[in-house]
Amino acid sequence: AAGGLGLLLLGLATYVRLERQTAASPLASAPRSVGEPLTVLINTFKRPDRLELAVDHYAACAATGAVPIEAIHVVWSESPEAPADAPGEVRGVPVVYDAHPTTSLNNRFRPLKTPRSDAVLSVDDDIRVDCEDLMFALEVWRAAPRAMVGFVARTVSGEPGAFRYRHFWSTYMTGRFSMVLTKVAILHHDYLAMYTDSAPRRAYSWVEEHKNCEDILMSFVVAHATKAAPIWVTGKYRDSGALDGISTSGAGVGGSHAVMRSQCVNDFIEQDYGGESPLVTGSIR
């Protein structure tokens, strides 16, 4: 119980500090989204067991009344048509398979068909967020619906031409971060259309070809639009893909995944954003 209280307090501290920090940002004047339900958008690839567990978990969050969930959407890139045995609902929650003819990682950010809500949880099939902590994150998002609100933060450090993508320990030790990963983050549905229609075409094509860095590009797209830092919340979640996650092993991604991250950051900044990083750094210190 003490550990859970500590996580909740840290999450609250994260929210309060970032709200103060971004008080003068464009997000401060954005209207709150009171009572907005959540659409769960699950990215999956050839892992039916994990997908089934993920769908059932989030449907249970809704069925127990813990989280108001409008629908669960599955990013289906394994065939141009949804599987014949795809469920239409689970525990009373609508389940929609959005089928795509390619295996592009860009598929995960294509605008959704109805039913959907403005609040979208982008999540990998190997991550299951505790229902109570998911509701907390949704409340944070409702207070700042133009922000990205996520559980996994990363930072970028360095200077032009030599930026480095920093992993968890750097963020944890410094309390500074400039992106939250879309493996588990809530964002406004508008950003799906913005990414699909307006992300720099060279970068978009790079993601298509190399099957990496779509989450970094989404962070660039949102930061460029908002001129504000994301919001990092903490909470309990199970990540069964910590060593073989869909972001590092699925859909053809090879062992160079980690090396590519810094390359993506530098290439996006230099070739797509005029040499100026759009990322804004937040802090919980």
Coordinates of C-alpha atoms in Angstrom, one line a residue:
A1 CA 0.0 0.0 0.0
A2 CA 2.9 2.4 0.8
G3 CA 4.4 1.8 -2.6
G4 CA 1.1 2.5 -4.3
L5 CA 0.7 5.7 -2.3
G6 CA 4.2 6.7 -3.3
L7 CA 3.4 6.2 -7.0
L8 CA 0.2 8.2 -6.7
L9 CA 2.0 11.1 -4.9
L10 CA 4.7 11.2 -7.5
G11 CA 2.1 11.2 -10.2
L12 CA 0.3 14.1 -8.5
A13 CA 3.6 15.9 -8.1
T14 CA 4.4 15.4 -11.8
Y15 CA 1.0 16.9 -12.7
V16 CA 1.2 19.9 -10.4
R17 CA 4.7 20.8 -11.3
L18 CA 4.1 20.6 -15.0
E19 CA 0.9 22.5 -14.8
R20 CA 2.8 25.4 -13.1
Q21 CA 5.6 25.2 -15.6
T22 CA 3.4 25.4 -18.7
A23 CA 1.0 28.0 -17.2
A24 CA 2.1 30.5 -19.9
S25 CA 2.2 28.0 -22.7
P26 CA -0.4 27.7 -25.5
L27 CA -1.9 24.7 -23.6
A28 CA -2.9 26.9 -20.7
S29 CA -5.7 28.6 -22.7
A30 CA -7.0 25.4 -24.2
P31 CA -10.5 24.5 -22.9
R32 CA -10.7 21.6 -20.5
S33 CA -12.4 18.4 -21.7
V34 CA -14.7 17.6 -18.9
G35 CA -16.1 14.1 -18.8
E36 CA -14.5 13.0 -22.1
P37 CA -14.3 9.2 -22.4
L38 CA -11.3 7.3 -23.6
T39 CA -10.7 5.4 -26.8
V40 CA -8.1 2.7 -26.5
L41 CA -5.9 2.2 -29.6
I42 CA -3.9 -1.0 -29.4
N43 CA -0.9 -1.5 -31.7
T44 CA -0.3 -5.2 -32.4
F45 CA 1.6 -7.5 -34.8
K46 CA 1.3 -11.3 -34.8
R47 CA 0.9 -11.7 -31.1
P48 CA -2.7 -12.9 -30.7
D49 CA -2.3 -14.0 -27.1
R50 CA -1.0 -10.6 -25.9
L51 CA -3.7 -8.8 -28.0
E52 CA -6.4 -10.9 -26.4
L53 CA -5.1 -10.1 -22.9
A54 CA -4.8 -6.4 -23.7
V55 CA -8.3 -6.1 -25.1
D56 CA -9.8 -8.0 -22.2
H57 CA -7.9 -5.9 -19.6
Y58 CA -9.1 -2.5 -21.0
A59 CA -12.6 -3.8 -21.5
A60 CA -12.6 -4.9 -17.8
C61 CA -11.5 -1.3 -16.8
A62 CA -14.7 -0.1 -18.5
A63 CA -17.0 -3.0 -17.4
T64 CA -16.1 -2.3 -13.7
G65 CA -16.7 1.4 -14.1
A66 CA -13.1 2.3 -13.4
V67 CA -12.5 4.1 -16.7
P68 CA -15.1 5.4 -19.2
I69 CA -14.1 3.7 -22.5
E70 CA -15.9 4.6 -25.7
A71 CA -14.3 1.8 -27.7
I72 CA -11.2 -0.3 -28.2
H73 CA -9.6 0.0 -31.6
V74 CA -7.0 -2.5 -32.9
V75 CA -4.3 -1.4 -35.4
W76 CA -4.4 -4.5 -37.6
S77 CA -1.6 -4.6 -40.1
E78 CA -1.4 -8.3 -40.6
S79 CA -3.8 -8.5 -43.5
P80 CA -6.0 -6.0 -45.6
E81 CA -9.1 -7.4 -43.9
A82 CA -9.9 -7.9 -40.2
P83 CA -9.7 -11.5 -39.1
A84 CA -13.0 -13.4 -39.5
D85 CA -13.1 -14.3 -35.8
A86 CA -12.4 -10.7 -34.6
P87 CA -14.8 -9.9 -31.7
G88 CA -17.2 -7.0 -32.2
E89 CA -17.3 -6.3 -28.5
V90 CA -15.8 -7.6 -25.3
R91 CA -17.5 -7.1 -21.9
G92 CA -20.0 -4.8 -23.6
V93 CA -17.2 -2.5 -25.0
P94 CA -17.2 -2.1 -28.8
V95 CA -14.0 -3.5 -30.4
V96 CA -13.0 -2.2 -33.9
Y97 CA -10.3 -3.8 -36.0
D98 CA -8.8 -1.1 -38.3
A99 CA -7.3 -3.2 -41.0
H100 CA -4.4 -1.8 -43.2
P101 CA -2.9 -3.2 -46.4
T102 CA 0.7 -2.6 -45.3
T103 CA 2.8 -3.3 -42.2
S104 CA 3.9 0.4 -41.9
L105 CA 4.4 1.7 -38.3
N106 CA 2.6 4.8 -39.5
N107 CA -0.6 2.8 -39.4
R108 CA -0.8 3.2 -35.7
F109 CA -1.5 6.9 -36.1
R110 CA -4.1 6.9 -38.8
P111 CA -7.3 8.7 -37.9
L112 CA -10.0 6.4 -36.4
K113 CA -13.4 5.5 -37.5
T114 CA -16.3 5.8 -35.2
P115 CA -17.0 5.0 -32.4
R116 CA -14.2 7.0 -30.9
S117 CA -13.5 9.9 -28.5
D118 CA -11.2 12.9 -28.6
A119 CA -9.0 11.2 -25.9
V120 CA -7.0 8.3 -27.4
L121 CA -4.8 6.0 -25.4
S122 CA -2.1 4.8 -27.8
V123 CA -0.7 1.6 -26.3
D124 CA 1.2 -1.5 -27.4
D125 CA -0.3 -4.9 -27.0
D126 CA 2.2 -5.9 -24.3
I127 CA 1.3 -3.1 -21.9
R128 CA -1.5 -3.2 -19.5
V129 CA -2.0 -0.1 -17.3
D130 CA -3.7 -0.4 -13.9
C131 CA -7.3 0.8 -14.3
E132 CA -7.0 3.3 -11.4
D133 CA -3.8 4.8 -12.8
L134 CA -5.2 5.0 -16.3
M135 CA -8.2 7.0 -14.9
F136 CA -5.7 9.3 -13.2
A137 CA -3.9 9.9 -16.5
L138 CA -7.2 10.6 -18.3
E139 CA -8.1 13.2 -15.6
V140 CA -4.7 14.8 -16.2
W141 CA -5.4 14.8 -20.0
R142 CA -8.9 16.3 -19.5
A143 CA -7.3 19.3 -17.7
A144 CA -4.8 19.8 -20.6
P145 CA -6.3 18.1 -23.7
R146 CA -3.8 19.5 -26.1
A147 CA -0.9 17.9 -24.2
M148 CA 0.5 14.4 -24.6
V149 CA 0.1 12.6 -21.3
G150 CA 2.3 9.5 -20.9
F151 CA 3.8 7.0 -18.5
V152 CA 7.1 6.5 -20.2
A153 CA 9.3 9.6 -20.6
R154 CA 12.5 10.2 -22.5
T155 CA 14.8 13.1 -23.1
V156 CA 17.1 14.5 -25.8
S157 CA 20.3 16.2 -24.9
G158 CA 23.3 17.6 -26.9
E159 CA 23.6 20.2 -29.6
P160 CA 22.8 20.5 -33.3
G161 CA 24.3 17.6 -35.2
A162 CA 25.1 15.7 -32.0
F163 CA 21.8 15.2 -30.2
R164 CA 21.4 12.1 -28.2
Y165 CA 18.3 10.2 -27.4
R166 CA 18.5 9.3 -23.7
H167 CA 16.8 6.3 -22.1
F168 CA 15.0 5.9 -18.8
W169 CA 17.9 6.3 -16.4
S170 CA 18.8 9.7 -17.7
T171 CA 15.2 10.9 -17.3
Y172 CA 14.9 9.2 -13.9
M173 CA 18.1 10.7 -12.5
T174 CA 17.6 14.3 -13.8
G175 CA 13.8 14.6 -13.7
R176 CA 14.0 16.2 -17.2
F177 CA 12.2 14.9 -20.2
S178 CA 11.2 16.1 -23.7
M179 CA 8.9 13.4 -24.9
V180 CA 6.5 10.6 -23.7
L181 CA 6.5 7.5 -25.7
T182 CA 3.3 6.5 -27.6
K183 CA 3.7 2.9 -26.4
V184 CA 1.5 4.1 -23.5
A185 CA 0.3 7.7 -23.8
I186 CA -3.0 9.7 -24.1
L187 CA -3.2 12.2 -26.9
H188 CA -5.9 14.1 -28.7
H189 CA -7.4 12.4 -31.8
D190 CA -6.6 15.5 -33.8
Y191 CA -2.9 14.6 -33.6
L192 CA -3.5 11.4 -35.5
A193 CA -4.7 13.4 -38.5
M194 CA -1.9 15.9 -38.0
Y195 CA 0.7 13.1 -38.1
T196 CA -0.9 11.4 -41.1
D197 CA -1.5 14.5 -43.2
S198 CA 1.1 17.0 -42.0
A199 CA 4.2 15.3 -40.6
P200 CA 7.2 16.1 -42.8
R201 CA 7.0 13.7 -45.7
R202 CA 10.7 12.7 -45.7
A203 CA 10.5 11.7 -42.0
Y204 CA 7.1 9.9 -42.6
S205 CA 8.7 7.9 -45.4
W206 CA 11.7 7.1 -43.3
V207 CA 9.5 5.6 -40.6
E208 CA 7.7 3.7 -43.4
E209 CA 11.0 2.2 -44.6
H210 CA 12.9 1.6 -41.4
K211 CA 10.0 0.6 -39.1
N212 CA 11.3 2.8 -36.2
C213 CA 10.9 6.2 -34.6
E214 CA 7.2 6.8 -35.3
D215 CA 6.9 7.7 -31.6
I216 CA 9.7 10.2 -31.9
L217 CA 8.1 11.8 -35.0
M218 CA 4.8 12.0 -33.2
S219 CA 6.5 13.9 -30.3
F220 CA 8.0 16.3 -32.9
V221 CA 4.6 16.8 -34.5
V222 CA 2.9 17.6 -31.3
A223 CA 5.7 19.8 -29.8
H224 CA 5.8 21.8 -33.1
A225 CA 2.1 22.4 -32.8
T226 CA 1.9 23.2 -29.1
K227 CA 5.3 24.7 -28.3
A228 CA 4.9 22.9 -25.0
A229 CA 6.3 20.0 -23.1
P230 CA 4.4 16.8 -22.7
I231 CA 3.1 15.7 -19.3
W232 CA 4.7 12.7 -17.6
V233 CA 2.6 10.8 -15.1
T234 CA 3.6 7.7 -13.1
G235 CA 1.6 4.7 -12.3
K236 CA 1.4 1.0 -12.3
Y237 CA 1.5 -0.9 -15.6
R238 CA 2.7 -4.3 -16.7
D239 CA 5.1 -4.4 -19.6
S240 CA 5.4 -8.0 -20.8
G241 CA 7.4 -6.8 -23.8
A242 CA 10.3 -5.1 -21.9
L243 CA 12.8 -7.3 -23.7
D244 CA 10.9 -8.3 -26.8
G245 CA 8.4 -5.5 -27.2
I246 CA 6.6 -4.7 -30.4
S247 CA 8.5 -1.5 -30.8
T248 CA 11.9 -3.3 -30.8
S249 CA 11.1 -6.7 -32.3
G250 CA 7.9 -6.6 -34.3
A251 CA 7.1 -5.9 -37.9
G252 CA 10.7 -6.4 -39.1
V253 CA 12.6 -4.2 -36.6
G254 CA 16.1 -5.4 -36.2
G255 CA 18.8 -5.2 -33.5
S256 CA 19.8 -1.6 -34.5
H257 CA 16.7 -0.2 -32.9
A258 CA 18.5 1.6 -30.1
V259 CA 21.2 3.0 -32.4
M260 CA 18.6 4.4 -34.7
R261 CA 16.9 6.5 -32.0
S262 CA 19.6 9.2 -31.9
Q263 CA 20.0 9.1 -35.7
C264 CA 16.2 9.8 -36.0
V265 CA 16.4 12.7 -33.6
N266 CA 19.3 14.3 -35.5
D267 CA 17.9 13.6 -39.0
F268 CA 14.4 14.9 -38.1
I269 CA 15.9 18.1 -36.6
E270 CA 18.4 18.8 -39.4
Q271 CA 16.4 17.7 -42.4
D272 CA 12.8 18.2 -41.5
Y273 CA 12.6 21.0 -38.8
G274 CA 15.2 23.5 -40.2
G275 CA 17.9 22.6 -37.7
E276 CA 15.8 23.7 -34.7
S277 CA 14.4 21.1 -32.3
P278 CA 10.7 21.6 -31.6
L279 CA 10.9 19.6 -28.4
V280 CA 10.3 21.4 -25.2
T281 CA 11.9 20.1 -22.0
G282 CA 9.8 19.5 -18.9
S283 CA 10.9 18.7 -15.4
I284 CA 9.6 17.2 -12.2
R285 CA 12.4 18.6 -10.0

